[in-house]
PDB file of C-alpha atoms in Angstrom:
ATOM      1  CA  UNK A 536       1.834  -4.252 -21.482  1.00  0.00           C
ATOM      2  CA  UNK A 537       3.775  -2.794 -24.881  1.00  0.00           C
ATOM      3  CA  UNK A 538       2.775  -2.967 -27.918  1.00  0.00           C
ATOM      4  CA  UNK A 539       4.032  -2.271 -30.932  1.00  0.00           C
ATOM      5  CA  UNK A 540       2.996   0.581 -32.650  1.00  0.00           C
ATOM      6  CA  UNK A 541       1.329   2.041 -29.774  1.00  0.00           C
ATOM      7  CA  UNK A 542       2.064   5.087 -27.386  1.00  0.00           C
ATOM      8  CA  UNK A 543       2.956   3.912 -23.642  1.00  0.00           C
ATOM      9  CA  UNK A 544       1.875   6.471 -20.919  1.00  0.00           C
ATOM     10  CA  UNK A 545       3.796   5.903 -17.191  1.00  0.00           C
ATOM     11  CA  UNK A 546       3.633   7.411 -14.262  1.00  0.00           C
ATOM     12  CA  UNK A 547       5.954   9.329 -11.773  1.00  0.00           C
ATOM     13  CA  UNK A 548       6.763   6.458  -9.762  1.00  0.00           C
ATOM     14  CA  UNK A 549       8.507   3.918 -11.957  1.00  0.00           C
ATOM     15  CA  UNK A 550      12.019   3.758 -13.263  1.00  0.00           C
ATOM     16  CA  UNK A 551      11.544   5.901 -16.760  1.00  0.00           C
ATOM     17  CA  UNK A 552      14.568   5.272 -18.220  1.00  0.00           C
ATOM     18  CA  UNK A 553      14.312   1.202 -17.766  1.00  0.00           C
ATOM     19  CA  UNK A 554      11.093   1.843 -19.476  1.00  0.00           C
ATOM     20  CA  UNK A 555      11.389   3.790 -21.872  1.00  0.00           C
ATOM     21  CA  UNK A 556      14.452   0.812 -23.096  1.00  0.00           C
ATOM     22  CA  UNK A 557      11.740  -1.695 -23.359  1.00  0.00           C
ATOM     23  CA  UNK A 558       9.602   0.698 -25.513  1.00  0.00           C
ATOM     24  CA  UNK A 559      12.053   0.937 -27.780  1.00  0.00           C
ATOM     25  CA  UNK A 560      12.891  -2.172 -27.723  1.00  0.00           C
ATOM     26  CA  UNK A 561       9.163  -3.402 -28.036  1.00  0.00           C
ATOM     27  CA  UNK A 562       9.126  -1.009 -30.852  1.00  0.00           C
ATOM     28  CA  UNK A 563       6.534   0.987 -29.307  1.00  0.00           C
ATOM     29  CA  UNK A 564       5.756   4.716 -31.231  1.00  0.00           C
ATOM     30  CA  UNK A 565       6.460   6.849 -28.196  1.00  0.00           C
ATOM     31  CA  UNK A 566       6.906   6.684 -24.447  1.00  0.00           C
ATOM     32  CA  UNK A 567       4.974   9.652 -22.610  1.00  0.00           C
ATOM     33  CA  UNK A 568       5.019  10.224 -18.770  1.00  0.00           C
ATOM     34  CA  UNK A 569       2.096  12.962 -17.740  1.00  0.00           C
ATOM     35  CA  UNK A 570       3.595  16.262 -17.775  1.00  0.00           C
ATOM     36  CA  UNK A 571       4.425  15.542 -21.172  1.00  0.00           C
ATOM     37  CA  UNK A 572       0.612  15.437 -22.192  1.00  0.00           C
ATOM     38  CA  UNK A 573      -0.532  17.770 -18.793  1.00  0.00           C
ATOM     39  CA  UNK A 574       1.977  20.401 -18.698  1.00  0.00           C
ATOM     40  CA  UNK A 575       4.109  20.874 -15.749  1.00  0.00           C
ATOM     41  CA  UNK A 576       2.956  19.692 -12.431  1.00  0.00           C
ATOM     42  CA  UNK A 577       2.113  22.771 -10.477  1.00  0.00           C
ATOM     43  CA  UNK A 578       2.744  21.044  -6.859  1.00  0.00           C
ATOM     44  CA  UNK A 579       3.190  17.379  -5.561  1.00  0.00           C
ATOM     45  CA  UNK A 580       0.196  16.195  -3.298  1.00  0.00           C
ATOM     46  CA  UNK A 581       0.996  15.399  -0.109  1.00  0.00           C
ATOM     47  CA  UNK A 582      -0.407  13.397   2.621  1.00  0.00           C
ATOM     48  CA  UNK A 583       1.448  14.381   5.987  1.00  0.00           C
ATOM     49  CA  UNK A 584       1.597  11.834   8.930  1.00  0.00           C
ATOM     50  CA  UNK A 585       3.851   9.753  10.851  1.00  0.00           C
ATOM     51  CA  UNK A 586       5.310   9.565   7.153  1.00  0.00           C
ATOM     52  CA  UNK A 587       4.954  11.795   4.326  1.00  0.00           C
ATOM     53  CA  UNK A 588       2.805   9.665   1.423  1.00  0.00           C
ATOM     54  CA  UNK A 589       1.985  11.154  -2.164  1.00  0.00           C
ATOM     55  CA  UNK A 590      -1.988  11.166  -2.574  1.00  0.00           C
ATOM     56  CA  UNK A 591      -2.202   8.357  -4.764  1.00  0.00           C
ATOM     57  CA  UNK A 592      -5.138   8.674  -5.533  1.00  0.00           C
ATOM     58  CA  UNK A 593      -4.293  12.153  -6.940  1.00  0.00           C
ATOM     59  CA  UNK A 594      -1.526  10.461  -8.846  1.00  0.00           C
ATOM     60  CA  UNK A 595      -3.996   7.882 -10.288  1.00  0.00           C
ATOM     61  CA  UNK A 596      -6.344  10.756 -11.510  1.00  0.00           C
ATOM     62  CA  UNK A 597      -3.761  12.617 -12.973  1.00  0.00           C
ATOM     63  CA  UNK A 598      -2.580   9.527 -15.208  1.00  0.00           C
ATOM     64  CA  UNK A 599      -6.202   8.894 -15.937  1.00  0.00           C
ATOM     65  CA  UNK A 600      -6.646  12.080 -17.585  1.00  0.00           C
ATOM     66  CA  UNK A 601      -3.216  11.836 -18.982  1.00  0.00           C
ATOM     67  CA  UNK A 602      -4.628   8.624 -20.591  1.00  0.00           C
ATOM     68  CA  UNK A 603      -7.865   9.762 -22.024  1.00  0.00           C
ATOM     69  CA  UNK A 604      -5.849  13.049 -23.710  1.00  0.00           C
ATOM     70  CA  UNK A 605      -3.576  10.237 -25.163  1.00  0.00           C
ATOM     71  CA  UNK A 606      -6.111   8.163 -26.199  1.00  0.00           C
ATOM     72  CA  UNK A 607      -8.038  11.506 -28.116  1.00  0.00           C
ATOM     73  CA  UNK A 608      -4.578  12.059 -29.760  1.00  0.00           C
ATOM     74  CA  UNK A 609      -4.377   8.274 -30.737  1.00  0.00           C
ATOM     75  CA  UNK A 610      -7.772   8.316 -32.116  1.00  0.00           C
ATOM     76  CA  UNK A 611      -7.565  11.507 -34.226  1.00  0.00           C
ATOM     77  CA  UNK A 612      -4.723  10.459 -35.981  1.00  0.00           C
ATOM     78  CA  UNK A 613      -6.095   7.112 -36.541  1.00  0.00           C
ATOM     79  CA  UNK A 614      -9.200   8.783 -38.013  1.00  0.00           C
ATOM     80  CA  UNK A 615      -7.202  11.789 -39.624  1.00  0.00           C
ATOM     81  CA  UNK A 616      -7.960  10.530 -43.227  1.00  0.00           C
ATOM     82  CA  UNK A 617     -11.095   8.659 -43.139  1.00  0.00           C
ATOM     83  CA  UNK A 618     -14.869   9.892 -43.060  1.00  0.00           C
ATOM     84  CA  UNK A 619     -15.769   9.316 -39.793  1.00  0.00           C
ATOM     85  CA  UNK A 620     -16.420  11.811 -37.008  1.00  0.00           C
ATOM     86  CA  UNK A 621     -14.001  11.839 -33.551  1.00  0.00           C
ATOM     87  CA  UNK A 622     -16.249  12.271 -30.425  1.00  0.00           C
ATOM     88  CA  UNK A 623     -14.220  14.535 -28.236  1.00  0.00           C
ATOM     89  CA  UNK A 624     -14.943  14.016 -24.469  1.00  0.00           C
ATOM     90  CA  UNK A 625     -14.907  18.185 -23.190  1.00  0.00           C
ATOM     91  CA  UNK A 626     -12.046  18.677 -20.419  1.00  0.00           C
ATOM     92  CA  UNK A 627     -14.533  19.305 -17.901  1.00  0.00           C
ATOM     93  CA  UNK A 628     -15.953  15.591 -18.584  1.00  0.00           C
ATOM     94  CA  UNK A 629     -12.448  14.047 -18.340  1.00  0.00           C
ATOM     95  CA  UNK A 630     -12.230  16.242 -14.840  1.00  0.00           C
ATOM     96  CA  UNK A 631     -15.459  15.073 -13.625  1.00  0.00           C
ATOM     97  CA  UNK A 632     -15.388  11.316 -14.710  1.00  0.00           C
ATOM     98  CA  UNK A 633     -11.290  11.100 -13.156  1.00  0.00           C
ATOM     99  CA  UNK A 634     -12.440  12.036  -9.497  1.00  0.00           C
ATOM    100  CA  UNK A 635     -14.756   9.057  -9.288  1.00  0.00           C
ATOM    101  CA  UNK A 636     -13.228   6.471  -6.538  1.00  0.00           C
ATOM    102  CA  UNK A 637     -13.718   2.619  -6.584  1.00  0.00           C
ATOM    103  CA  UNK A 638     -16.308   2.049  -3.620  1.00  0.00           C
ATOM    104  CA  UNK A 639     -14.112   1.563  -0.082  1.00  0.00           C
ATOM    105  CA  UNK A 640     -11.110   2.949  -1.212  1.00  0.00           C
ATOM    106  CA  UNK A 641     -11.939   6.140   1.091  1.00  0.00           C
ATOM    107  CA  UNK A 642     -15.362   6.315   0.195  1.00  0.00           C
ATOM    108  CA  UNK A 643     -17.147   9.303   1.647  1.00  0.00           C
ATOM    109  CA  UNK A 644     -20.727   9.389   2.945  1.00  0.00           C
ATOM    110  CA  UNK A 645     -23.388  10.817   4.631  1.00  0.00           C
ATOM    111  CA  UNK A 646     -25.558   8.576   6.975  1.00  0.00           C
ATOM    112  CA  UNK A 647     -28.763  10.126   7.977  1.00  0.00           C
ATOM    113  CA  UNK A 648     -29.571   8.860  11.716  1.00  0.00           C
ATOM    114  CA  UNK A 649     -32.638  10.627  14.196  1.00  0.00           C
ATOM    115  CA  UNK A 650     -32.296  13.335  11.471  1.00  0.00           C
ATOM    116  CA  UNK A 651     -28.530  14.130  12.091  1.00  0.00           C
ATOM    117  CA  UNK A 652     -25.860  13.464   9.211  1.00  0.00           C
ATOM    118  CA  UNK A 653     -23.326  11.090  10.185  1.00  0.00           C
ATOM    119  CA  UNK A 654     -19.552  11.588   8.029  1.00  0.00           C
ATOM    120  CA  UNK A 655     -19.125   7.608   7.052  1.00  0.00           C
ATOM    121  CA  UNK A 656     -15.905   6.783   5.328  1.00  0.00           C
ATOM    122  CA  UNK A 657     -15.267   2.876   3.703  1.00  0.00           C
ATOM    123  CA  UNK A 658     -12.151   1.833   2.990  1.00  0.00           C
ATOM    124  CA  UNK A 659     -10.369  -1.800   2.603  1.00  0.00           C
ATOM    125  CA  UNK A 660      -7.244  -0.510   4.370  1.00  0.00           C
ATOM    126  CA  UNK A 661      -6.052  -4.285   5.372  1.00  0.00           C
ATOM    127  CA  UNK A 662      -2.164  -3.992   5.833  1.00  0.00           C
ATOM    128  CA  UNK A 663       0.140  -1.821   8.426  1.00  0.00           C
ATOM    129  CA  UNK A 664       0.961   0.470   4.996  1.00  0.00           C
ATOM    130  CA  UNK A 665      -2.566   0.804   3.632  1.00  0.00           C
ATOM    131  CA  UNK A 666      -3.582   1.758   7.496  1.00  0.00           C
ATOM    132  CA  UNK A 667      -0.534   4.023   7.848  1.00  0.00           C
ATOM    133  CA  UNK A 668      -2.006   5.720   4.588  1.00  0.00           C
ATOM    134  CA  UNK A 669      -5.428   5.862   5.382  1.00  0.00           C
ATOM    135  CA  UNK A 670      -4.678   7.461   9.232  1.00  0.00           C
ATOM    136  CA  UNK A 671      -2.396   9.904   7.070  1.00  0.00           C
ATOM    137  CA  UNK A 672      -5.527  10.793   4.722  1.00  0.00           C
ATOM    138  CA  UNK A 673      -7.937  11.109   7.711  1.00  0.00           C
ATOM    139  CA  UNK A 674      -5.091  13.483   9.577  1.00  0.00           C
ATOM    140  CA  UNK A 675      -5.149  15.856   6.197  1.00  0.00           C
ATOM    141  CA  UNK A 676      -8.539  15.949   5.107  1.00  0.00           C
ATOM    142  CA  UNK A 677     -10.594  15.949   8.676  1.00  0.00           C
ATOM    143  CA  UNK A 678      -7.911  17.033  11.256  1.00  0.00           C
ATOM    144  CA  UNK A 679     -10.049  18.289  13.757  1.00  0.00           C
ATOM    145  CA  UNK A 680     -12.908  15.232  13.384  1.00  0.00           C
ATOM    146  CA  UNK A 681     -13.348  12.846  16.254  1.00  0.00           C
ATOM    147  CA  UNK A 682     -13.415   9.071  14.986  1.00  0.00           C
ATOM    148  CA  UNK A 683     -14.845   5.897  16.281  1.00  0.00           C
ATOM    149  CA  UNK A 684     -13.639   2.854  13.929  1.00  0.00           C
ATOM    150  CA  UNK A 685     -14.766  -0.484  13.088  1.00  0.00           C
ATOM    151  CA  UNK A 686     -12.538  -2.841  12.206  1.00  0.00           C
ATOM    152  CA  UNK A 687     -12.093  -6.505  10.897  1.00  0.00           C
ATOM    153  CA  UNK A 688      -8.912  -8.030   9.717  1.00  0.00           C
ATOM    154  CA  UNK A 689      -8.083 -11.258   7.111  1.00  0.00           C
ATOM    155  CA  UNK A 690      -6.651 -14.325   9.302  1.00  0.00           C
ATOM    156  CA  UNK A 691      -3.758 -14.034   7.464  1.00  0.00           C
ATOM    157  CA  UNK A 692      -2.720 -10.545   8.307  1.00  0.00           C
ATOM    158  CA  UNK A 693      -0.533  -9.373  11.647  1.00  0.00           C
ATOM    159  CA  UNK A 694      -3.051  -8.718  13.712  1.00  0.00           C
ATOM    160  CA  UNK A 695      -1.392  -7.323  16.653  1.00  0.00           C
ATOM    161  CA  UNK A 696       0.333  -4.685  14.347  1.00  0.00           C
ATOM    162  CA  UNK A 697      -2.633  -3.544  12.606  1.00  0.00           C
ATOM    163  CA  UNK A 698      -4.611  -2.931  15.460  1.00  0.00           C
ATOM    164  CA  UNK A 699      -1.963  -1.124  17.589  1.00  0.00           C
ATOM    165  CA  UNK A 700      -1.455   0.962  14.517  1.00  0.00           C
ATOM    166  CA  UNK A 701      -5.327   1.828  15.232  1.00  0.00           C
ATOM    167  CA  UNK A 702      -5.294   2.340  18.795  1.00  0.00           C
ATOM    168  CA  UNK A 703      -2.189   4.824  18.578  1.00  0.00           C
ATOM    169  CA  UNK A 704      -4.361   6.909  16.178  1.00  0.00           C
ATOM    170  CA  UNK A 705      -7.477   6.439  18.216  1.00  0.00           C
ATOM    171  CA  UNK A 706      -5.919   6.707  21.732  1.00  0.00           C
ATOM    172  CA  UNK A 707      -9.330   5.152  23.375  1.00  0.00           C
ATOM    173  CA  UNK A 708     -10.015   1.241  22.797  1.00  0.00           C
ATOM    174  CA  UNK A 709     -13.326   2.392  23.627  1.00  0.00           C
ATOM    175  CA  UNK A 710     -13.276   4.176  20.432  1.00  0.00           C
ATOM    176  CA  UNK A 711     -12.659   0.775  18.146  1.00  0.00           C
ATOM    177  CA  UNK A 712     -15.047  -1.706  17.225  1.00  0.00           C
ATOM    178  CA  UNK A 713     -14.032  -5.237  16.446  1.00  0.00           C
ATOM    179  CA  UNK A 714     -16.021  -7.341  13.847  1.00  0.00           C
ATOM    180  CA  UNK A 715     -15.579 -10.903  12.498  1.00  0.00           C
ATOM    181  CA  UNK A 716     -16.892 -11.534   8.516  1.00  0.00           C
ATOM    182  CA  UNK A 717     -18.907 -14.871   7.946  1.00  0.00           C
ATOM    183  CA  UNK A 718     -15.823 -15.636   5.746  1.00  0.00           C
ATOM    184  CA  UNK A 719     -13.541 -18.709   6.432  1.00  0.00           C
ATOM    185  CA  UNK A 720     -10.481 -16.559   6.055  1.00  0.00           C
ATOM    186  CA  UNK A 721     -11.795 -13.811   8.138  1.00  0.00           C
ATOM    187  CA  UNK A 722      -9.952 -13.401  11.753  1.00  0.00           C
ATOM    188  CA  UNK A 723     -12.236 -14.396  14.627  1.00  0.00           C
ATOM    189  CA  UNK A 724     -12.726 -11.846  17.490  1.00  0.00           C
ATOM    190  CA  UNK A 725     -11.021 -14.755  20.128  1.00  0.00           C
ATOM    191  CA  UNK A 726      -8.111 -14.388  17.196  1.00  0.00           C
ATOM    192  CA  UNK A 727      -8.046 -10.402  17.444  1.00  0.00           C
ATOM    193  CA  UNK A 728      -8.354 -10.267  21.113  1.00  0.00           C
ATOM    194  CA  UNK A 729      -5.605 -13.079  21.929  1.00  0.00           C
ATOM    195  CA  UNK A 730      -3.271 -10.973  19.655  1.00  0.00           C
ATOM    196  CA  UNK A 731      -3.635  -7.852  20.928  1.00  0.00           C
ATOM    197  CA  UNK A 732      -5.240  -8.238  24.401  1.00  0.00           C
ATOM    198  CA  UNK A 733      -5.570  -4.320  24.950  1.00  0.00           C
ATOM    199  CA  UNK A 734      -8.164  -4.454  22.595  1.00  0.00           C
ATOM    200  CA  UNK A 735     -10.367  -6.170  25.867  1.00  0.00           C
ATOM    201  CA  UNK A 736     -11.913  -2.854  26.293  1.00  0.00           C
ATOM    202  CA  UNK A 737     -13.243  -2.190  23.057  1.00  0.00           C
ATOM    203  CA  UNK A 738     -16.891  -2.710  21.717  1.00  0.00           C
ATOM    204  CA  UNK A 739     -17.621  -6.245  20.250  1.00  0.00           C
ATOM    205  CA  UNK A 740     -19.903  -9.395  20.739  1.00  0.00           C
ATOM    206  CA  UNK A 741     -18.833 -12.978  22.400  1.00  0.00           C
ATOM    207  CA  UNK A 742     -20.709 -14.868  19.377  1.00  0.00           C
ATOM    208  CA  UNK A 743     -22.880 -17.543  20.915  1.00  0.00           C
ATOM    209  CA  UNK A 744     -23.160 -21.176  19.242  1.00  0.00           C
ATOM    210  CA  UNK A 745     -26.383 -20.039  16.996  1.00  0.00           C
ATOM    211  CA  UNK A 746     -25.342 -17.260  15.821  1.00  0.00           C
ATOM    212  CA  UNK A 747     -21.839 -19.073  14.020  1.00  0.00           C
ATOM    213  CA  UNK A 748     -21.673 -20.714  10.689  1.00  0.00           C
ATOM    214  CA  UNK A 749     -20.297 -23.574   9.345  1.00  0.00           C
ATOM    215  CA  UNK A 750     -16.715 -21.805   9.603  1.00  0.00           C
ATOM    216  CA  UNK A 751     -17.361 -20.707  13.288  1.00  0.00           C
ATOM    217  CA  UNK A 752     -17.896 -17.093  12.522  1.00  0.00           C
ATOM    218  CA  UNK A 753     -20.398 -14.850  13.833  1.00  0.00           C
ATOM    219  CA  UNK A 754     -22.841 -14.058  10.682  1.00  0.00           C
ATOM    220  CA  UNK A 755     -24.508 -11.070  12.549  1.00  0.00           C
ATOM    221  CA  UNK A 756     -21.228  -9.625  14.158  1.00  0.00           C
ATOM    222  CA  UNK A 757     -20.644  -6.758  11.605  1.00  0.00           C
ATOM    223  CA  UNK A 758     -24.136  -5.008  11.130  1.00  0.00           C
ATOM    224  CA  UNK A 759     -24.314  -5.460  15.596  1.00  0.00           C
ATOM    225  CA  UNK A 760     -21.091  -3.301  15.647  1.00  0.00           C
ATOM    226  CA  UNK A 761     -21.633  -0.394  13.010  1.00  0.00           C
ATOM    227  CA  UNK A 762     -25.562  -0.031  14.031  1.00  0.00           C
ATOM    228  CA  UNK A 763     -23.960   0.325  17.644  1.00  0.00           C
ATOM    229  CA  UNK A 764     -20.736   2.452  16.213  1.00  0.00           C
ATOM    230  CA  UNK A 765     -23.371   4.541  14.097  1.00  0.00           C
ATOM    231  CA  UNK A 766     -25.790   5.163  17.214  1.00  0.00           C
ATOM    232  CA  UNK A 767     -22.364   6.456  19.637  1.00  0.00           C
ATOM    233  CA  UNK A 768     -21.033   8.106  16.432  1.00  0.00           C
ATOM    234  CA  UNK A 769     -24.220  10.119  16.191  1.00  0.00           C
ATOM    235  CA  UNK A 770     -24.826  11.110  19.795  1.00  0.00           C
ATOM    236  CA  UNK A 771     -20.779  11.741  20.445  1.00  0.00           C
ATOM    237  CA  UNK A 772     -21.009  13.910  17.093  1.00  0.00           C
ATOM    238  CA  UNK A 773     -17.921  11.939  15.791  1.00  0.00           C
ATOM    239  CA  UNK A 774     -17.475  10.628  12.286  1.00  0.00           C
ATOM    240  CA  UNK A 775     -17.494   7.079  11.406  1.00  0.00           C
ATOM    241  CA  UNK A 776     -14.633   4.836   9.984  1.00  0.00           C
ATOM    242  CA  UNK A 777     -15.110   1.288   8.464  1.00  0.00           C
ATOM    243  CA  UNK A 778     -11.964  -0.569   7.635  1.00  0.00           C
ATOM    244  CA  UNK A 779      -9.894  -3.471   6.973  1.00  0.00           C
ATOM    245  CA  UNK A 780     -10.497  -6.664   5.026  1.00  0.00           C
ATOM    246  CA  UNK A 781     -13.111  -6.843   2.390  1.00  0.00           C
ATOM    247  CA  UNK A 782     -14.873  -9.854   3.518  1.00  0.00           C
ATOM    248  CA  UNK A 783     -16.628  -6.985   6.147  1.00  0.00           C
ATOM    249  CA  UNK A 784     -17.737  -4.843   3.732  1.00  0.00           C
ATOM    250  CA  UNK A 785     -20.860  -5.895   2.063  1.00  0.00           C
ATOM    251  CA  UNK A 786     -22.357  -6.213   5.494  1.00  0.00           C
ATOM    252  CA  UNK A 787     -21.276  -2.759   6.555  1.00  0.00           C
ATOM    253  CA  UNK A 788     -22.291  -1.842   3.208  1.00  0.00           C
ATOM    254  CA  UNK A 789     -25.748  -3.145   3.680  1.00  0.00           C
ATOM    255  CA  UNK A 790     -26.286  -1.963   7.227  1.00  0.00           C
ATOM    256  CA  UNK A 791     -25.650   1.334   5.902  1.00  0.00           C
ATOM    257  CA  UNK A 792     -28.273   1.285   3.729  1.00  0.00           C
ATOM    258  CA  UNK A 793     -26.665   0.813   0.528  1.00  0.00           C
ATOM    259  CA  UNK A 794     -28.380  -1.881  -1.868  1.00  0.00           C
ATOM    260  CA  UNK A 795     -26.216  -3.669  -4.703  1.00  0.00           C
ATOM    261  CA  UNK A 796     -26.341  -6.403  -6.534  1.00  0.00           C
ATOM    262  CA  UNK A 797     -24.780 -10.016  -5.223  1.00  0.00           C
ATOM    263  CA  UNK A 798     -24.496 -13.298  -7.691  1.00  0.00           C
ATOM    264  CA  UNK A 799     -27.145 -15.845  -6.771  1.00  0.00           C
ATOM    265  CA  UNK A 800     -26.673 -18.931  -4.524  1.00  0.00           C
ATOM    266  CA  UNK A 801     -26.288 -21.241  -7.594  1.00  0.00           C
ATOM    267  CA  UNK A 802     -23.282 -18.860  -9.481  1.00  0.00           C
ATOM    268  CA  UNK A 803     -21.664 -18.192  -5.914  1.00  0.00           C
ATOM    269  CA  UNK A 804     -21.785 -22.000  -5.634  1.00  0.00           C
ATOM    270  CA  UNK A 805     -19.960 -22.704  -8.963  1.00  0.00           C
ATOM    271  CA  UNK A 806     -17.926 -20.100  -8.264  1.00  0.00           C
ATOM    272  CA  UNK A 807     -16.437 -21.486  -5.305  1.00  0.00           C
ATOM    273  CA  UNK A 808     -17.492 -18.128  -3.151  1.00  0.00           C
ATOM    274  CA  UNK A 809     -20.693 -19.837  -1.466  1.00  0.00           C
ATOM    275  CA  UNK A 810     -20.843 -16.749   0.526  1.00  0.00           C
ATOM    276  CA  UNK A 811     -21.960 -13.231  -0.540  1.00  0.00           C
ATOM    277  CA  UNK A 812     -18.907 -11.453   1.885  1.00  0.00           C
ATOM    278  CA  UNK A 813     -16.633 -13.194  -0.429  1.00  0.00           C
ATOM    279  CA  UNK A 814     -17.976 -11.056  -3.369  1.00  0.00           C
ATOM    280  CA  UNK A 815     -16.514  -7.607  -4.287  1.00  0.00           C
ATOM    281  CA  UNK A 816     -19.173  -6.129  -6.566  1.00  0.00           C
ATOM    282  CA  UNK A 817     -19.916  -2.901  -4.693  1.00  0.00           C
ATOM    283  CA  UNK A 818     -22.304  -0.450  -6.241  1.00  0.00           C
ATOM    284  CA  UNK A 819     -24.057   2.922  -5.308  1.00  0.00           C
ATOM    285  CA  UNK A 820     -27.125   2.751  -4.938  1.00  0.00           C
ATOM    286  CA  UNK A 821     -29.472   3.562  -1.693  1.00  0.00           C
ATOM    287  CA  UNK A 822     -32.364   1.852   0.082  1.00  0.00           C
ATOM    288  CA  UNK A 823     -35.580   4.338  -0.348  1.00  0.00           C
TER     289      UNK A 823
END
């Protein structure tokens, strides 16, 4: 969005010179891209894989920052010739507060089990690029690290893709577990398996008629598969992985021990959700 009157900050990755056009034309008061407010980049990061990816979530930091320096500038001038007082925020705040990730966008943790640490990483990778990115991040930040994965894909997502892009990485199908969400868009495990039948040897549950909802899905498959990914994790000393659609994620999230908050029955009910793997408000904090 441009406004008039009011700086624009982009990033490296967008056409500069179509944008900085509209600025003018929106008759915005400047058009900044980060090295302008940073200084000169020192070195690109890179993710190496199959494919070479910028760390985008290096790139998002770095416009963060670039964003609260603007915003200082914005507010000092705005403030220049009145009485009040600017609050600066120090660099080393703006440094701290840009490395905080969104929950399962690679979320690192540690996972206490028998009194041995378990490396537990979260992340919504749901598409063949998104998994392509996330194998490239494990590759460069835990090379050496063996993985066991749990997995569970959106309906609407190619299936058989996805989870061959998985199996390359992991080698083992024995390595992969395959989970279902209680959501109604959420891929079955019959779905998974008829897609990609070499998945047959990996770890999952044949969902028996109590155990599925109204929608046919297994409400107890995910917490079955990363309790039993969490136990092998622990006693192959191998870290775990947790990915792919959302809808999985507040049951991994809770089997893990992490308590957040969830609307109640009567809001999820207005709001059409009627389901709390539907919801996407992850917070931080543990069970005692």
């Amino acid at each position: 969005i441009i406004k008039e009157g009011r700086p624009v900050l982009v990033g490296n990755n967008v056409p500069f010179e179509t944008l900085k056009q509209c600025a003018e034309e929106k008759k915005a008061s400047q058009i900044y891209q980060c090295e302008d407010l940073l200084g000169p980049e020192e070195e690109q990061i890179m993710i190496e894989g199959k494919e070479t990816f910028e760390d985008y979530d290096a790139e998002n930091s770095k416009i963060s920052k670039a964003g609260l320096i603007l915003l200082q500038f914005h507010l000092a001038e705005q403030t220049f010739e009145t009485d009040k007082t600017l609050k600066i925020i120090l660099p080393d705040t703006i440094d701290a507060g840009v490395k905080i990730r969104p929950p399962c966008r690679f979320e690192e943790m540690d996972i206490k089990v028998d009194e041995k640490n378990v490396r537990v990483i979260l992340d919504v990778a749901h598409n063949p690029q998104a998994i392509d990115y996330l194998i490239a991040k494990l590759r460069a930040n835990y090379p050496t690290a063996n993985q066991r994965i749990v997995v569970g894909m959106s309906a609407d997502k190619d299936l058989k893709y996805c989870t061959n892009i998985l199996l390359d990485y992991v080698s083992d199908p024995s390595k992969l577990h395959l989970v279902e969400a209680s959501h109604p868009r959420a891929a079955s495990i019959s779905s998974i398996l008829e897609a990609n039948p070499k998945l047959s040897d990996s770890h999952y549950e044949v969902p028996q008629a109590d155990d599925l909802n109204k929608d046919g899905r297994d409400v107890s498959s995910v917490s079955t598969q990363v309790q039993k990914a969490l136990k092998l994790a622990t006693e192959n000393n191998e870290m775990l992985v947790v990915c792919g659609s959302v809808f999985i994620m507040a049951d991994a999230r809770e089997t893990l021990g992490i308590v957040e908050p969830r609307d109640s029955a009567v809001i999820a009910e207005v709001a059409g959700a009627g389901m709390r793997n539907s919801q996407e408000n992850f917070s931080d904090s543990k069970k005692n």
